[in-house]
Structures are given as structure tokens and as C-alpha cells.
PDB file of C-alpha atoms in Angstrom:
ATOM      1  CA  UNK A   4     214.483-115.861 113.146  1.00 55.00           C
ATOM      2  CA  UNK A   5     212.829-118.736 114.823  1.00 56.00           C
ATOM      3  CA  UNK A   6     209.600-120.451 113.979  1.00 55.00           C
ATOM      4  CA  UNK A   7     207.999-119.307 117.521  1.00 55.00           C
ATOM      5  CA  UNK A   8     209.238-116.085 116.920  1.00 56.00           C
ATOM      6  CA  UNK A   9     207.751-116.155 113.533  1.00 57.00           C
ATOM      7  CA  UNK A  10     204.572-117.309 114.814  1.00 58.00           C
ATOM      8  CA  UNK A  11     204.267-114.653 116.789  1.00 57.00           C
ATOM      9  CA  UNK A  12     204.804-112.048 114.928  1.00 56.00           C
ATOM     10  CA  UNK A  13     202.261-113.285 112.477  1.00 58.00           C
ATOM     11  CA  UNK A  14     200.073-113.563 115.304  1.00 54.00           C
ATOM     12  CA  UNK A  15     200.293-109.501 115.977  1.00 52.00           C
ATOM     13  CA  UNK A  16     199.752-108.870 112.761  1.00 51.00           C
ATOM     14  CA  UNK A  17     196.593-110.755 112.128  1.00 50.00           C
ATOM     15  CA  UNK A  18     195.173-109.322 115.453  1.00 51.00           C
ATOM     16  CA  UNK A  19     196.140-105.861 113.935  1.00 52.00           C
ATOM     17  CA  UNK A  20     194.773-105.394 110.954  1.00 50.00           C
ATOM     18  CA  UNK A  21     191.926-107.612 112.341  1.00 48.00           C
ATOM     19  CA  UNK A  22     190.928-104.926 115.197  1.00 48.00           C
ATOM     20  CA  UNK A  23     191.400-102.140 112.588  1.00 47.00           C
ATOM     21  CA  UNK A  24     189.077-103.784 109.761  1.00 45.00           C
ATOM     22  CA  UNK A  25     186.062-103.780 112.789  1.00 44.00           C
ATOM     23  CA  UNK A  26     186.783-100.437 113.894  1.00 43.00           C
ATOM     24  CA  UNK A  27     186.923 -98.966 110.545  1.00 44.00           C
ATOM     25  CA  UNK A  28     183.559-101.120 109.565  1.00 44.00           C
ATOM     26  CA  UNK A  29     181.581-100.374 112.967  1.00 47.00           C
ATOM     27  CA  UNK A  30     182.453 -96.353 111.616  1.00 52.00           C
ATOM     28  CA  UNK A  31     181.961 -96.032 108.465  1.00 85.00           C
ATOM     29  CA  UNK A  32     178.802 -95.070 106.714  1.00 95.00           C
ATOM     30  CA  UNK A  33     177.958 -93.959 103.097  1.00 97.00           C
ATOM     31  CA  UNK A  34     175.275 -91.077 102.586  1.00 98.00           C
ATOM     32  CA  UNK A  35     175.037 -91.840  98.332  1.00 98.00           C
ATOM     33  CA  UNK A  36     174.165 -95.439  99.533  1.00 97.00           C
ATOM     34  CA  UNK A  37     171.759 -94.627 102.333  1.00 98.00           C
ATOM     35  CA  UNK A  38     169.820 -92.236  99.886  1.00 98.00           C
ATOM     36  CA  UNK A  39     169.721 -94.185  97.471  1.00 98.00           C
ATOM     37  CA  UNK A  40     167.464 -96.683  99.310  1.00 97.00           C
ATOM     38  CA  UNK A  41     164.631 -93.523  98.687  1.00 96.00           C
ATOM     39  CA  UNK A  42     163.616 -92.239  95.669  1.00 97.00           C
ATOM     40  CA  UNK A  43     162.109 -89.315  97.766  1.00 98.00           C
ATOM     41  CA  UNK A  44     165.556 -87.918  98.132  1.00 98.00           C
ATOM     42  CA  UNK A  45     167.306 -88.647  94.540  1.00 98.00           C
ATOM     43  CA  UNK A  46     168.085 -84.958  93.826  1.00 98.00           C
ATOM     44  CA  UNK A  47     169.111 -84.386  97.326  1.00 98.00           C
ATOM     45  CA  UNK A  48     171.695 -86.789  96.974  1.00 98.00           C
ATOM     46  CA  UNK A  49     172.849 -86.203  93.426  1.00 98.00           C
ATOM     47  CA  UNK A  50     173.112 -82.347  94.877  1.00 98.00           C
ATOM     48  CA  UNK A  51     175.448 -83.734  97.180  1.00 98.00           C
ATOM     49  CA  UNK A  52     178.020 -85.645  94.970  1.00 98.00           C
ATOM     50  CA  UNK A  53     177.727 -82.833  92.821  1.00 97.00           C
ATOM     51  CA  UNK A  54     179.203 -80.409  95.242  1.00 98.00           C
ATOM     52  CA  UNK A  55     181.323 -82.469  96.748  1.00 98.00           C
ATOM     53  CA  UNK A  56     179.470 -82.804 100.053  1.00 98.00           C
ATOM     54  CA  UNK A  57     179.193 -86.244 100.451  1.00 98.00           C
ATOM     55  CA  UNK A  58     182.556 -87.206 100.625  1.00 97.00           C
ATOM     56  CA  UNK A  59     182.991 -84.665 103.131  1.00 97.00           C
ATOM     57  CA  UNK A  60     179.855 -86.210 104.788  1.00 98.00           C
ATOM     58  CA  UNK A  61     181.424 -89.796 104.238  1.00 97.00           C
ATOM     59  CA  UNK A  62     184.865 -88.887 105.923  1.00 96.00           C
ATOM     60  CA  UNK A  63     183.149 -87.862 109.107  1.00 96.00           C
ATOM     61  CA  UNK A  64     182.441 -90.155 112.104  1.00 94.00           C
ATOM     62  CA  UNK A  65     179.584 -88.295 113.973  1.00 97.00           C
ATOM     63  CA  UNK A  66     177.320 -86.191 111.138  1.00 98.00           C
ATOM     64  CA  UNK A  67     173.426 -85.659 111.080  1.00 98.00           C
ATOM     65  CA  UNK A  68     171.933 -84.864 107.865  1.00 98.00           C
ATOM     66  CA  UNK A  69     168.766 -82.727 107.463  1.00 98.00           C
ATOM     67  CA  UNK A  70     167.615 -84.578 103.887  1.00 98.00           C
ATOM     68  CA  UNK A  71     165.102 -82.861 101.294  1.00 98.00           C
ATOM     69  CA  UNK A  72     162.667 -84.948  99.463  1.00 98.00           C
ATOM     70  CA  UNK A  73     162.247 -84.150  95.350  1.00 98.00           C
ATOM     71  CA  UNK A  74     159.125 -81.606  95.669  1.00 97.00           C
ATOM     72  CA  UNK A  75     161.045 -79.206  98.192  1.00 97.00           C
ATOM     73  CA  UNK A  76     164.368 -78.540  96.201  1.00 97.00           C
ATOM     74  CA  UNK A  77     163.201 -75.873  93.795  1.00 95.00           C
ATOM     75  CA  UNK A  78     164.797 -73.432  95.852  1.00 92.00           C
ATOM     76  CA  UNK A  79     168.553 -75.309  94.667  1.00 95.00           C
ATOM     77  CA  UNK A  80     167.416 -75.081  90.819  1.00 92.00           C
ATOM     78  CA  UNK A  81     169.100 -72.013  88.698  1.00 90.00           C
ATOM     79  CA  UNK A  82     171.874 -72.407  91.920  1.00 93.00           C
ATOM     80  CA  UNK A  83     175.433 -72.775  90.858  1.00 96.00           C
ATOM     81  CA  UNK A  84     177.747 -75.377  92.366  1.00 96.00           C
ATOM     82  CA  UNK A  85     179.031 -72.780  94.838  1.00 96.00           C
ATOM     83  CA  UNK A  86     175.823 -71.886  95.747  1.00 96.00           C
ATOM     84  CA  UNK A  87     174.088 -74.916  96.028  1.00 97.00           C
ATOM     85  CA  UNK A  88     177.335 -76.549  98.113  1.00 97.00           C
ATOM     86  CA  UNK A  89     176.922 -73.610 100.823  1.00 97.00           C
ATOM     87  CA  UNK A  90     173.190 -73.889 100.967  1.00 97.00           C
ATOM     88  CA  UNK A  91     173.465 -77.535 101.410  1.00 98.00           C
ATOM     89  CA  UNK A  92     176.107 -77.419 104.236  1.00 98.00           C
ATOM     90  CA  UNK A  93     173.772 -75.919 106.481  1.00 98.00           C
ATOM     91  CA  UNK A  94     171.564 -78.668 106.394  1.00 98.00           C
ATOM     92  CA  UNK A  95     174.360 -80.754 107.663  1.00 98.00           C
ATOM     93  CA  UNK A  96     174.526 -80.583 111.303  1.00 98.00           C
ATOM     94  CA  UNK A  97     178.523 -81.568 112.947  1.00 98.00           C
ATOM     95  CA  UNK A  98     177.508 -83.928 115.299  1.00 98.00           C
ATOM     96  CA  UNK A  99     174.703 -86.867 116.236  1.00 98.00           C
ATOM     97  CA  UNK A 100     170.858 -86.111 116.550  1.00 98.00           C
ATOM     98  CA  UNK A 101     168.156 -88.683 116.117  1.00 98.00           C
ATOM     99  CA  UNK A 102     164.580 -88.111 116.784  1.00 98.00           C
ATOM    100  CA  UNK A 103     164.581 -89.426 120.188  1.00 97.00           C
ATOM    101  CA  UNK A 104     167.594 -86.582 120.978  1.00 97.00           C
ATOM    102  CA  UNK A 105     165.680 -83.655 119.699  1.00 98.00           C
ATOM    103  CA  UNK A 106     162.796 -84.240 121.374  1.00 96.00           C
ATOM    104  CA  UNK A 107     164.559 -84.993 124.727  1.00 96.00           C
ATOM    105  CA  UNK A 108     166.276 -81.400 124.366  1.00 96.00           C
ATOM    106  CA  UNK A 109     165.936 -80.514 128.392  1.00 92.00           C
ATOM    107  CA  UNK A 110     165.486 -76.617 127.595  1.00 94.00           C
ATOM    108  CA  UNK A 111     163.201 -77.315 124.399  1.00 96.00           C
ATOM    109  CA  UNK A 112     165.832 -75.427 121.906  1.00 97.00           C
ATOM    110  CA  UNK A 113     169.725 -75.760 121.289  1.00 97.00           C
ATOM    111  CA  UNK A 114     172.338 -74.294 118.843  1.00 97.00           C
ATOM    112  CA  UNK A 115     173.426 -77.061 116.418  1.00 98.00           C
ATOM    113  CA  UNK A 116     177.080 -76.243 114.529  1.00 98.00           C
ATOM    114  CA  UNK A 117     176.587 -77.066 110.951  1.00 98.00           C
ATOM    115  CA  UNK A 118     179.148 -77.523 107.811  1.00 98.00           C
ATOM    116  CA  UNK A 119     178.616 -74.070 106.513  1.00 97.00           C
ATOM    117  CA  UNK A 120     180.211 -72.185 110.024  1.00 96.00           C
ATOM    118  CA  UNK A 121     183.324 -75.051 109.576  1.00 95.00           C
ATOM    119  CA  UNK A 122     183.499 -73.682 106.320  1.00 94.00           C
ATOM    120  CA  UNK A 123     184.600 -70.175 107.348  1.00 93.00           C
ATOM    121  CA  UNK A 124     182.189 -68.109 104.730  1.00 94.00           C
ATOM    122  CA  UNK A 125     179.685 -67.775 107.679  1.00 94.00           C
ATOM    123  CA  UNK A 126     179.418 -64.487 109.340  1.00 92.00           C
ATOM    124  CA  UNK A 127     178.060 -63.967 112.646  1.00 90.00           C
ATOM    125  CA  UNK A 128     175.549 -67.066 113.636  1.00 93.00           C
ATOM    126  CA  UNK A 129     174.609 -67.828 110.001  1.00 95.00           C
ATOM    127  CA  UNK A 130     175.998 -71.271 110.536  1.00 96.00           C
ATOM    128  CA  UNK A 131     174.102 -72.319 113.640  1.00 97.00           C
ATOM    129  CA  UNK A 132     170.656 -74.061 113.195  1.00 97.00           C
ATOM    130  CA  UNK A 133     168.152 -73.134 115.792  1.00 97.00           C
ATOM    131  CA  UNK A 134     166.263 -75.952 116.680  1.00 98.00           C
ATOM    132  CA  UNK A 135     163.157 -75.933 119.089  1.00 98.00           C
ATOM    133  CA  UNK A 136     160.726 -78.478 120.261  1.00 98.00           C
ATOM    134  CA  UNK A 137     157.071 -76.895 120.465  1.00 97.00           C
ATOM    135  CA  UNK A 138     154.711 -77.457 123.170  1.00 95.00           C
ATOM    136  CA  UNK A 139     152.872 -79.591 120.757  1.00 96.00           C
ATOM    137  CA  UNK A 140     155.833 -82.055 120.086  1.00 96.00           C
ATOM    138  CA  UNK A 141     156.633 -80.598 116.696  1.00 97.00           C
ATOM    139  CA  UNK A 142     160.326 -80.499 115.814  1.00 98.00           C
ATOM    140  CA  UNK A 143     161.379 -77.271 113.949  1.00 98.00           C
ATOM    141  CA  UNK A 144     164.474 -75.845 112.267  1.00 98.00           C
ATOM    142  CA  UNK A 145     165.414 -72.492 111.197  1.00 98.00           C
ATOM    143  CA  UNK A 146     168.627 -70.023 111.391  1.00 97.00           C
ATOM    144  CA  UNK A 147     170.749 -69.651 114.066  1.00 96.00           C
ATOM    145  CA  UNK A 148     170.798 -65.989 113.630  1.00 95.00           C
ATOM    146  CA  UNK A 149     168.989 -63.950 116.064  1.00 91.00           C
ATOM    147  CA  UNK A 150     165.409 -62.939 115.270  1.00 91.00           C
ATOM    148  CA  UNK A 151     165.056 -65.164 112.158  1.00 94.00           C
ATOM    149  CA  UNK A 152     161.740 -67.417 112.160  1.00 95.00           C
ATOM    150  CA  UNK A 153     161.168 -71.094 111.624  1.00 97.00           C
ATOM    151  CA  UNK A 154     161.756 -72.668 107.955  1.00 96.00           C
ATOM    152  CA  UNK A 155     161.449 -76.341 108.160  1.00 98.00           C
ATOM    153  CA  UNK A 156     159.929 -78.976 110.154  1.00 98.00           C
ATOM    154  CA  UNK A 157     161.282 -82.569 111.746  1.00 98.00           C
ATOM    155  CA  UNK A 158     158.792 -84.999 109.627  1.00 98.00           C
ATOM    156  CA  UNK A 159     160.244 -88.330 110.403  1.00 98.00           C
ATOM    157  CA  UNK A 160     163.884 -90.299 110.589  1.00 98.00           C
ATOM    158  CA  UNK A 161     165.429 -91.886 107.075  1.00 98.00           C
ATOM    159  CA  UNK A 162     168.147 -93.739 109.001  1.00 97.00           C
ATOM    160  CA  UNK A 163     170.004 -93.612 111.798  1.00 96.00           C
ATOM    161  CA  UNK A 164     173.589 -95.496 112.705  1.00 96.00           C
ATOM    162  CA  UNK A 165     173.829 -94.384 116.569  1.00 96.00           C
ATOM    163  CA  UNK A 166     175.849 -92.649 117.192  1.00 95.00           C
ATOM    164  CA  UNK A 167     177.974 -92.272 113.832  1.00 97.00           C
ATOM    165  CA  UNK A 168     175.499 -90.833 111.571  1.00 98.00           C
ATOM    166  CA  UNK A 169     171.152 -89.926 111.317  1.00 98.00           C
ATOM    167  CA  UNK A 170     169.640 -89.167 108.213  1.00 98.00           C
ATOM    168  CA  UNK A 171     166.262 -87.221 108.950  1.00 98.00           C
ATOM    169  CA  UNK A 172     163.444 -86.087 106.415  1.00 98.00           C
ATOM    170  CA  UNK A 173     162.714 -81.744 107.323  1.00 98.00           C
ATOM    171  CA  UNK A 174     159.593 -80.369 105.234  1.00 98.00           C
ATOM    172  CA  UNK A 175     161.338 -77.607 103.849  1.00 98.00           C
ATOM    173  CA  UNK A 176     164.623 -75.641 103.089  1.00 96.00           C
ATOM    174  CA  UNK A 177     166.628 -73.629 105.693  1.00 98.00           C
ATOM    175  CA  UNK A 178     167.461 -70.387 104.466  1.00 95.00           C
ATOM    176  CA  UNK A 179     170.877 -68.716 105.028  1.00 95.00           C
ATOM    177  CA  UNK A 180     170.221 -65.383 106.560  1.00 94.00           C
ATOM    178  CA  UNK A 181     172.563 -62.089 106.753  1.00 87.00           C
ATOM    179  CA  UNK A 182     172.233 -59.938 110.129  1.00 71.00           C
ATOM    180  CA  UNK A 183     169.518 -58.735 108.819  1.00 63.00           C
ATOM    181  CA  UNK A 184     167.660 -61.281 108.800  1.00 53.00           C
ATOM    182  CA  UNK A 185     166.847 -61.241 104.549  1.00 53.00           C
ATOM    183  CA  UNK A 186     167.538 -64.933 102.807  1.00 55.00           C
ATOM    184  CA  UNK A 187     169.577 -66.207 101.136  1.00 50.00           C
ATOM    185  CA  UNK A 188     172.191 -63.482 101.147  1.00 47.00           C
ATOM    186  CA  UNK A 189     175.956 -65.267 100.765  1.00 44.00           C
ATOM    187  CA  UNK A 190     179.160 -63.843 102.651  1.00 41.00           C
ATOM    188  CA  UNK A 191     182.699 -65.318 101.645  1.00 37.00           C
ATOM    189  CA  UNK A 192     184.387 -63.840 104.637  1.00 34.00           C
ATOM    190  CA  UNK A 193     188.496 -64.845 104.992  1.00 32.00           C
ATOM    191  CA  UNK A 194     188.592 -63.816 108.896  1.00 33.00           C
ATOM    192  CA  UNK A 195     188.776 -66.141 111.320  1.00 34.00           C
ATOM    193  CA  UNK A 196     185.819 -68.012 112.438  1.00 36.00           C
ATOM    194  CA  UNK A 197     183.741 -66.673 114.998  1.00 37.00           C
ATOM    195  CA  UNK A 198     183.427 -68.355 118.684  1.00 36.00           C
ATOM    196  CA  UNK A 199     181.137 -71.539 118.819  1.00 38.00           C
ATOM    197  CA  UNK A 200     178.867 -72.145 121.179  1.00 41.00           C
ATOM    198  CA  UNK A 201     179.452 -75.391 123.256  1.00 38.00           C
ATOM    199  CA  UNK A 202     178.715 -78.088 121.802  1.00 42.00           C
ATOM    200  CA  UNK A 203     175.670 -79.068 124.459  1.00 40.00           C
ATOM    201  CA  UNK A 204     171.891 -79.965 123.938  1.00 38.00           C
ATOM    202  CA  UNK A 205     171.449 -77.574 126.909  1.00 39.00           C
ATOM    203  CA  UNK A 206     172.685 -74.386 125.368  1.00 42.00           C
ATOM    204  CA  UNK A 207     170.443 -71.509 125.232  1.00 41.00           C
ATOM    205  CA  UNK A 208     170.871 -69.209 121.932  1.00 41.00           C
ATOM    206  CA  UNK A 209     169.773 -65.503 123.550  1.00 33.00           C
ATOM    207  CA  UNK A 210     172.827 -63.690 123.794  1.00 35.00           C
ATOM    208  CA  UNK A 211     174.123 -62.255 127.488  1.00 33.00           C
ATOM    209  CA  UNK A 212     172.681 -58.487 128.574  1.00 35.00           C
ATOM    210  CA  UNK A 213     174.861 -55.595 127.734  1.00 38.00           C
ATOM    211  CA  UNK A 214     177.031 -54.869 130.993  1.00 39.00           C
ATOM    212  CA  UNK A 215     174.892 -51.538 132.343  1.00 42.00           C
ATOM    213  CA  UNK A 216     176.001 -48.039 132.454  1.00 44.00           C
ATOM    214  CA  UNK A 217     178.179 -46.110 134.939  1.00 45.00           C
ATOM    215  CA  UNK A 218     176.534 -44.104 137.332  1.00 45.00           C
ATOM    216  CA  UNK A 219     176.679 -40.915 137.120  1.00 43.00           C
ATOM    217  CA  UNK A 220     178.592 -39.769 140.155  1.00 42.00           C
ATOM    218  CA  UNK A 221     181.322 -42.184 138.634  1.00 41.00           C
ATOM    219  CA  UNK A 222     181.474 -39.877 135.776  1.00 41.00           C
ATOM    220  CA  UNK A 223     181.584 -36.900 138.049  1.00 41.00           C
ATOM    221  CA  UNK A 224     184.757 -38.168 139.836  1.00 43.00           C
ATOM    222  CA  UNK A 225     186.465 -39.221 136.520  1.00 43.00           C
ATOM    223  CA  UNK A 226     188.553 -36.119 135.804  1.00 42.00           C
ATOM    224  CA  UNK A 227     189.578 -35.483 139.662  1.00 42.00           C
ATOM    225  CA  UNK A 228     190.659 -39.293 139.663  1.00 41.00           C
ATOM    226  CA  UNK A 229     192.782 -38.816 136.249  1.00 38.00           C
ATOM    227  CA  UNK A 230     193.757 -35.329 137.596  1.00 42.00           C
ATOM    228  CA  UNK A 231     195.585 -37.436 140.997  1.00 41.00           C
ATOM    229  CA  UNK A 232     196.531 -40.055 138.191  1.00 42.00           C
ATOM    230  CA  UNK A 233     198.915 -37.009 137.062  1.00 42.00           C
ATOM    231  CA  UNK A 234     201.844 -37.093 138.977  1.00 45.00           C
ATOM    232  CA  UNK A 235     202.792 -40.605 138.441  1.00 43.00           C
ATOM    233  CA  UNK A 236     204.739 -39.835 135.554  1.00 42.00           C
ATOM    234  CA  UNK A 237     206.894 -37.928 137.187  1.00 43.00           C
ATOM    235  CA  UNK A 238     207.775 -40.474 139.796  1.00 40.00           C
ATOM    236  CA  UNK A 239     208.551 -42.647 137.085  1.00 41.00           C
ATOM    237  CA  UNK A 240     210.651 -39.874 135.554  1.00 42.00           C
ATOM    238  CA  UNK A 241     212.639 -39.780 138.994  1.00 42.00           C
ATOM    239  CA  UNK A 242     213.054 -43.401 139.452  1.00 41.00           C
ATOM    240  CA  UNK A 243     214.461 -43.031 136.017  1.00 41.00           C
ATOM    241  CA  UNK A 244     216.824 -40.252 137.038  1.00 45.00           C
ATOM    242  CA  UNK A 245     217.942 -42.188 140.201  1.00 41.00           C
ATOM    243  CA  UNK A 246     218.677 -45.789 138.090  1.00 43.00           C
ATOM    244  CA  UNK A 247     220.963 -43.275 135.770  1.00 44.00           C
ATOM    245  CA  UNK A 248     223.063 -41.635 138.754  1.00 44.00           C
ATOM    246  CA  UNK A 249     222.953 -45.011 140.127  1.00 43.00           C
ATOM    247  CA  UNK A 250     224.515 -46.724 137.124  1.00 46.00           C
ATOM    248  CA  UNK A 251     226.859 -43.555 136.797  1.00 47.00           C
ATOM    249  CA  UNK A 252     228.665 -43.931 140.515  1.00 45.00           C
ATOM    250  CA  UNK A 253     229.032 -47.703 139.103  1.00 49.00           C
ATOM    251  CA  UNK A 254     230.699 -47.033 136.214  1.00 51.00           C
ATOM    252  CA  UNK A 255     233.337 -44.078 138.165  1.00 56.00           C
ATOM    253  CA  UNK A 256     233.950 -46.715 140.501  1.00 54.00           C
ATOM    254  CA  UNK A 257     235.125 -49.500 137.974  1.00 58.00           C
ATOM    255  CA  UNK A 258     237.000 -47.011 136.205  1.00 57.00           C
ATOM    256  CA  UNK A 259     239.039 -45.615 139.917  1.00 55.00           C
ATOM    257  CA  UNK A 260     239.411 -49.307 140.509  1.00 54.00           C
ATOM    258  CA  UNK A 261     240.791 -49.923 136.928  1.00 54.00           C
ATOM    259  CA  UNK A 262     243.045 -47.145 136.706  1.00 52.00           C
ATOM    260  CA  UNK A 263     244.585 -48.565 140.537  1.00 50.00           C
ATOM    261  CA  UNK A 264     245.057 -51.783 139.327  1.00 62.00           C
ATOM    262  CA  UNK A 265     247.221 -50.326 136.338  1.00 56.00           C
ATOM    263  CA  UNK A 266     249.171 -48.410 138.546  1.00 56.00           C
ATOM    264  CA  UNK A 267     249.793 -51.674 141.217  1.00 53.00           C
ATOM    265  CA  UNK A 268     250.781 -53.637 137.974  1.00 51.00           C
ATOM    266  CA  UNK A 269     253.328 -50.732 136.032  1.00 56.00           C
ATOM    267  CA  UNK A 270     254.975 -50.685 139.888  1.00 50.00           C
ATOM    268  CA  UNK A 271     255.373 -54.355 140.257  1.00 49.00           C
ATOM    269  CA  UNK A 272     256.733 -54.106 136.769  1.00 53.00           C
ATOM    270  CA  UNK A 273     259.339 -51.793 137.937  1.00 56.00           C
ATOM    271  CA  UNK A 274     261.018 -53.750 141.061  1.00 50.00           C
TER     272      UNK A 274
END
């Protein structure tokens, strides 16, 4: 190989691994390390090495974290692992929302897709956060599923890495809730997930009206139109019949036109 050859090659290399050492840097984040700038949130984040969260947190590139200080976790204490892992996902939102963001929301509430519905135990909307900004400014968070009420509040940013990953301080647990709307009450469903909303700050969370009735008269003319509906059958059964005699001629024909082919061949044989 020759030295400018060489050079070159060295050249792409260092270029390389040079481009993919700033674009891995200028993405990465670590949620232990941001934490543990605040004592505030020490059993937050030991909750989330614990159950495994934060590497799941760290191995994302666009994550927003709803972060509990030390006097609002006794709702996680007496959990177990499994417990505490799915309560905790919910309060980890799948995509990028600082303060500014929320309160920009052009409709005043939105959807937000959490870890708990990537998870596949949610059922229905229990892992959507509903998220609305009140006439008064105030920021506040509860479940996605329809009815349920307002459990925490926005009360200020911890850190923010636009538009990778935002760390933000909420007063107060989000519950999990069942159809129902009771707390706290855990599904471990293996069907498929259900279908998430768009991922848009616009989207509204009421759910479409039911399609209305048929009118009456409709119902009226429903047994004379499956009454004219009747016959069809029988056409089919015809059309049947006359594909059959069809493919019948066909095969008599082959078999005249065989059988005079023999003959032409045993009399050529003969002279």
C-alpha cells in the first residue's frame, strides 16, 4: 500500500470515529448523575436504579422525566420492585417537554405517551398522562384515562438538555387508574398494545361521538331489502351450473379430438 494511500485512510478513520464521539456526546445524558446534583430527589433516583428504569431512561435520546422530591414518595414505600418500576414509568413521559413547551400547549391540554403504555401492561389509556394548562398558568398532571381528576402539579424545571432530555419537579404522585377510574389498580395484560394517539402537542383527549342510530324507516325496509337479497344465490348456483356444462363440452371435445388423432396415427401406421 502506498504512504498517500495510507494517509488517507488514516485520515477517514480519524474523521470517523471523530464525528461519532460528538454525536454520541451532544446525545447522551445520565439521569443518576443529573439527580444526584439534588438531594430533594435522592429516593427518586435510587427508586430508579433499583428498578431498572434509569438505564432504560439513559438509553433513550428524547425522554422527559416527571421527578419526585423525598417528602412525596410515601406512596412507593411497602411497593415491591414490580410495583414501584410500573408506577414509576408513568412518570416518564416518551418524548421532550420543558416548561416553556407545556405552557405553549395551543389547545391548553395534550396526551403525553409515557413508559408504562411502551411497556404493554397498560390497558386502555392508563399509560397516557393528561396534561392541562389552567387559566391561571398552573401546569397539572393526572391520568390519561377518561374522567380521572388532576394528581400532581408542574412546580418548576430540575434540568433540561433541549431537546434530548428535561428533568421537571411535579408536587405529587400520578396514580395509575383502571377504567374505573379507582388507583392504583395494576393490569399485566399480554395483548397487543392499544392505538396511540399522535404524538402532537395539539391533540385533544375526548374521544369521537358514537356514529348515531338508523332511522327507523331504515329498519322498516330491512327485511324487504334482504327478502330481494334472496335470489342471488341462486344466480350464483346457475353460473355455477353453466361453468360445469361449460367445462364438460371441453373435456368431450379433447377426448373426440384425441380418439381422431389415434385413429389418423394407427392408419398411417398401416400404409
Amino acid at each position: 500500500m502506498s504512504s498517500s494511500s495510507s494517509s488517507s485512510l488514516t485520515l477517514f478513520f480519524f474523521f470517523f470515529f471523530a464525528s461519532t464521539f460528538l454525536y454520541t456526546s451532544s446525545n447522551s445524558f445520565n439521569i443518576t448523575t443529573i439527580l444526584n446534583q439534588n438531594k430533594d430527589f435522592s429516593t427518586f433516583n435510587q427508586l430508579l436504579s433499583q428498578t431498572g428504569l434509569a438505564s432504560t431512561i439513559n438509553s433513550r435520546q428524547t425522554i422527559t422525566v416527571l421527578a419526585l422530591s423525598n417528602d412525596a414518595m410515601s406512596s412507593f414505600s411497602g411497593q415491591s420492585i414490580d410495583d414501584n418500576k410500573r408506577s414509576l414509568s408513568l412518570h416518564v413521559v416518551l418524548d421532550y417537554y420543558d416548561v416553556k413547551k407545556l405552557k405553549s400547549l395551543s389547545k391548553k391540554t395534550a396526551l403525553l405517551t409515557t413508559l408504562f403504555q411502551s411497556s404493554g401492561q397498560a390497558k386502555g389509556q392508563q399509560g397516557f398522562i393528561n396534561v392541562t394548562v389552567k387559566d391561571n398558568g398552573d401546569v397539572m398532571f393526572g391520568s390519561g384515562v377518561r374522567g380521572s381528576g388532576f394528581d400532581a402539579q408542574l412546580i418548576d424545571s430540575v434540568a433540561s438538555q433541549p431537546f434530548n432530555i428535561s428533568v421537571l419537579h411535579i408536587s405529587s404522585y400520578i396514580s395509575i387508574m383502571n377504567p374505573d377510574n379507582n388507583p392504583d389498580t395494576i393490569y399485566t395484560s399480554s395483548s397487543p398494545l392499544p392505538a396511540q394517539p399522535p404524538n402532537d402537542d395539539d391533540y385533544e383527549f375526548d374521544e369521537p361521538p358514537s356514529p348515531p342510530s338508523p332511522p327507523s324507516s331504515a329498519k322498516a325496509h330491512g327485511p324487504a331489502a334482504a327478502k330481494a337479497a334472496a335470489p342471488a344465490p341462486k344466480a350464483s348456483s346457475s353460473k355455477a351450473n353453466s361453468t360445469s356444462s361449460a367445462s364438460a363440452i371441453s373435456s368431450q371435445l379433447e377426448l373426440a379430438f384425441a380418439v381422431v388423432m389415434s385413429s389418423s396415427f394407427l392408419l398411417f401406421m398401416t400404409v
